[in-house]
PDB file of C-alpha atoms in Angstrom:
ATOM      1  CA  UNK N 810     -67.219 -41.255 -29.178  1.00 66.00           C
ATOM      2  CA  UNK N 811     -64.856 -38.871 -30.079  1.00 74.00           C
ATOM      3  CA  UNK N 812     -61.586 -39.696 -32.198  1.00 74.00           C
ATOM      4  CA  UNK N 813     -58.344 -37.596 -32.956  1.00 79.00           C
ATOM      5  CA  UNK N 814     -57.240 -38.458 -37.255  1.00 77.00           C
ATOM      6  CA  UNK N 815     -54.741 -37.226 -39.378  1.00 87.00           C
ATOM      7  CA  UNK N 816     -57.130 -37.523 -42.000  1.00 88.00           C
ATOM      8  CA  UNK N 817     -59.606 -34.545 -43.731  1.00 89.00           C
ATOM      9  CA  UNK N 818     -63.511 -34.805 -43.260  1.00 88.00           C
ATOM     10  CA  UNK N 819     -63.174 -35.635 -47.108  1.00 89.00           C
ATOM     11  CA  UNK N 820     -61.010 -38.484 -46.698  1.00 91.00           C
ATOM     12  CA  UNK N 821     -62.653 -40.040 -44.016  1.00 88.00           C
ATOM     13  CA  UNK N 822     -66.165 -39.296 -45.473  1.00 88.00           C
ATOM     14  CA  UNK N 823     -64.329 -41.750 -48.911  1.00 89.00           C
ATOM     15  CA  UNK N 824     -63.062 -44.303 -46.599  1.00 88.00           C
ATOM     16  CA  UNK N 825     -67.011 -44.477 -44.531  1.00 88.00           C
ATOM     17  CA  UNK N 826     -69.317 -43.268 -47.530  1.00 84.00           C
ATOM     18  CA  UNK N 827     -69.906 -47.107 -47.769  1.00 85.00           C
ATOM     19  CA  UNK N 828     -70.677 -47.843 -44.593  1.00 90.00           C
ATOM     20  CA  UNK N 829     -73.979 -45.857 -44.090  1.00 91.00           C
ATOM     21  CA  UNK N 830     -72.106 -43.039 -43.050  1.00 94.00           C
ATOM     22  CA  UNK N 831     -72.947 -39.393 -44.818  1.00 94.00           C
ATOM     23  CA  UNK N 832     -71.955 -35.771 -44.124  1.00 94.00           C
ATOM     24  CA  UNK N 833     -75.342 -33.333 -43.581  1.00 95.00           C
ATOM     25  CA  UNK N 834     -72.591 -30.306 -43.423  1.00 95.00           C
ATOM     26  CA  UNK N 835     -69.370 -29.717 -44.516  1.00 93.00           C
ATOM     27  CA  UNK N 836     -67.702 -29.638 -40.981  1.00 92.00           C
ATOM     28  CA  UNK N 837     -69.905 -33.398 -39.479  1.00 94.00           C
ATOM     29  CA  UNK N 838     -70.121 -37.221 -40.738  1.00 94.00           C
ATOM     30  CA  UNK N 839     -72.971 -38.871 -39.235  1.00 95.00           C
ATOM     31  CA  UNK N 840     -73.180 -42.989 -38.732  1.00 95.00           C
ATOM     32  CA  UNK N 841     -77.126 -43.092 -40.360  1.00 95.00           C
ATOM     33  CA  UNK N 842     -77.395 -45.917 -37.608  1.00 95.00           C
ATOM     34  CA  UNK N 843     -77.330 -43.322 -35.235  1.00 96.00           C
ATOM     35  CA  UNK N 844     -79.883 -40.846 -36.142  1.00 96.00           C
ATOM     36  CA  UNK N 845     -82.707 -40.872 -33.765  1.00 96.00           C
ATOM     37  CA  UNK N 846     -84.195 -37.941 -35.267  1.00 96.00           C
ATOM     38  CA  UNK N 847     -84.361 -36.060 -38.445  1.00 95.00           C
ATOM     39  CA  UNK N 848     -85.899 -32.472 -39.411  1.00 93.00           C
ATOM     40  CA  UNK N 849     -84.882 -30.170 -42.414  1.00 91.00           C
ATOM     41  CA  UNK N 850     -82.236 -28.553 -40.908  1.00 96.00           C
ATOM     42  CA  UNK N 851     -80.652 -30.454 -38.495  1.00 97.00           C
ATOM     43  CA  UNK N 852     -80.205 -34.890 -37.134  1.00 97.00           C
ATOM     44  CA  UNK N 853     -80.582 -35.367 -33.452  1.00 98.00           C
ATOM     45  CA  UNK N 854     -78.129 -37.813 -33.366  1.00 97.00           C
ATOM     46  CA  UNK N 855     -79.272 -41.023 -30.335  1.00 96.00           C
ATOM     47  CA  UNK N 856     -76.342 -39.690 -28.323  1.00 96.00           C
ATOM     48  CA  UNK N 857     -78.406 -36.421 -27.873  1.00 97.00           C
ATOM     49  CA  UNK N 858     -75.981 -34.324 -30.060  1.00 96.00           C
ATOM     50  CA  UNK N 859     -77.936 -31.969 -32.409  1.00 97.00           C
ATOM     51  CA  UNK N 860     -75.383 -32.075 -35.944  1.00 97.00           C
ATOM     52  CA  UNK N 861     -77.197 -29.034 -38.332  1.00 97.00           C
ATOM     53  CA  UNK N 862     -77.801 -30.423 -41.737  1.00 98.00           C
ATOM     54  CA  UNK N 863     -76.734 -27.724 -44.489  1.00 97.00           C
ATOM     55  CA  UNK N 864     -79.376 -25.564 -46.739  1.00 97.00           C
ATOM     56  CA  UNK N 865     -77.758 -26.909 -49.590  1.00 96.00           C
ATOM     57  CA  UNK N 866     -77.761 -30.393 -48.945  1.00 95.00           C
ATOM     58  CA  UNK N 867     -80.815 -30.650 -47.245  1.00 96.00           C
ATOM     59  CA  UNK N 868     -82.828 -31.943 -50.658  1.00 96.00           C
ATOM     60  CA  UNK N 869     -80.154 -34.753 -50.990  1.00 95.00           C
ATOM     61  CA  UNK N 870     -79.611 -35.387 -47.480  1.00 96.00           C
ATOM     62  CA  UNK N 871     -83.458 -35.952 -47.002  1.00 95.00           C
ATOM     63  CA  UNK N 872     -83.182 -38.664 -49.926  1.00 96.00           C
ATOM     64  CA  UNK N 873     -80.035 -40.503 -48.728  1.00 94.00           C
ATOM     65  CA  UNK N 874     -81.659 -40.404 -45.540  1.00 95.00           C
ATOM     66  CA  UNK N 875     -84.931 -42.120 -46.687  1.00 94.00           C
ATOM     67  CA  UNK N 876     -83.361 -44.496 -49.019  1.00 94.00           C
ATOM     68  CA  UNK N 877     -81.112 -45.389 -46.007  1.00 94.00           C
ATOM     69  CA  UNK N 878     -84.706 -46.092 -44.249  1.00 94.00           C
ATOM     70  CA  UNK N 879     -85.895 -48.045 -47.215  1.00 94.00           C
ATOM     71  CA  UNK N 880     -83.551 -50.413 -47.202  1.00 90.00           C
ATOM     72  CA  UNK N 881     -83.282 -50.650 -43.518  1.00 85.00           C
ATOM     73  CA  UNK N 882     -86.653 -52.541 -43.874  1.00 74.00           C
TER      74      UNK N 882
END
């Protein structure tokens, strides 16, 4: 859903970082939960939403994202 904060991306991404949620840009935080797809450059998120995943995070995001599948298992 969609929710209206007083807070920055930055603060919210401190206050979430620990609950499996990461930022793949500078302007999204994604719940990992909810990605039902992943490519380089972008997360289809299982809501159908498309959220594009930076060029300079994408080397990091890919890892975060696959340790987040590791210990998923």
């Amino acid at each position: 859903g969609n929710y209206n904060a007083t807070y920055s991306l930055k603060e919210l991404y401190e206050k979430f970082s620990k609950n499996n949620f990461e930022s793949p840009h500078k302007s999204f935080i994604v719940n990992m939960e909810y990605i039902d797809e992943y490519k380089r450059n972008e997360v289809k998120l299982k809501s159908g939403k498309i959220v594009p995943v930076a060029y300079k995070r994408q080397t990091e995001f890919r890892k975060i994202f696959w340790n987040y599948l590791k210990r998923r298992k």
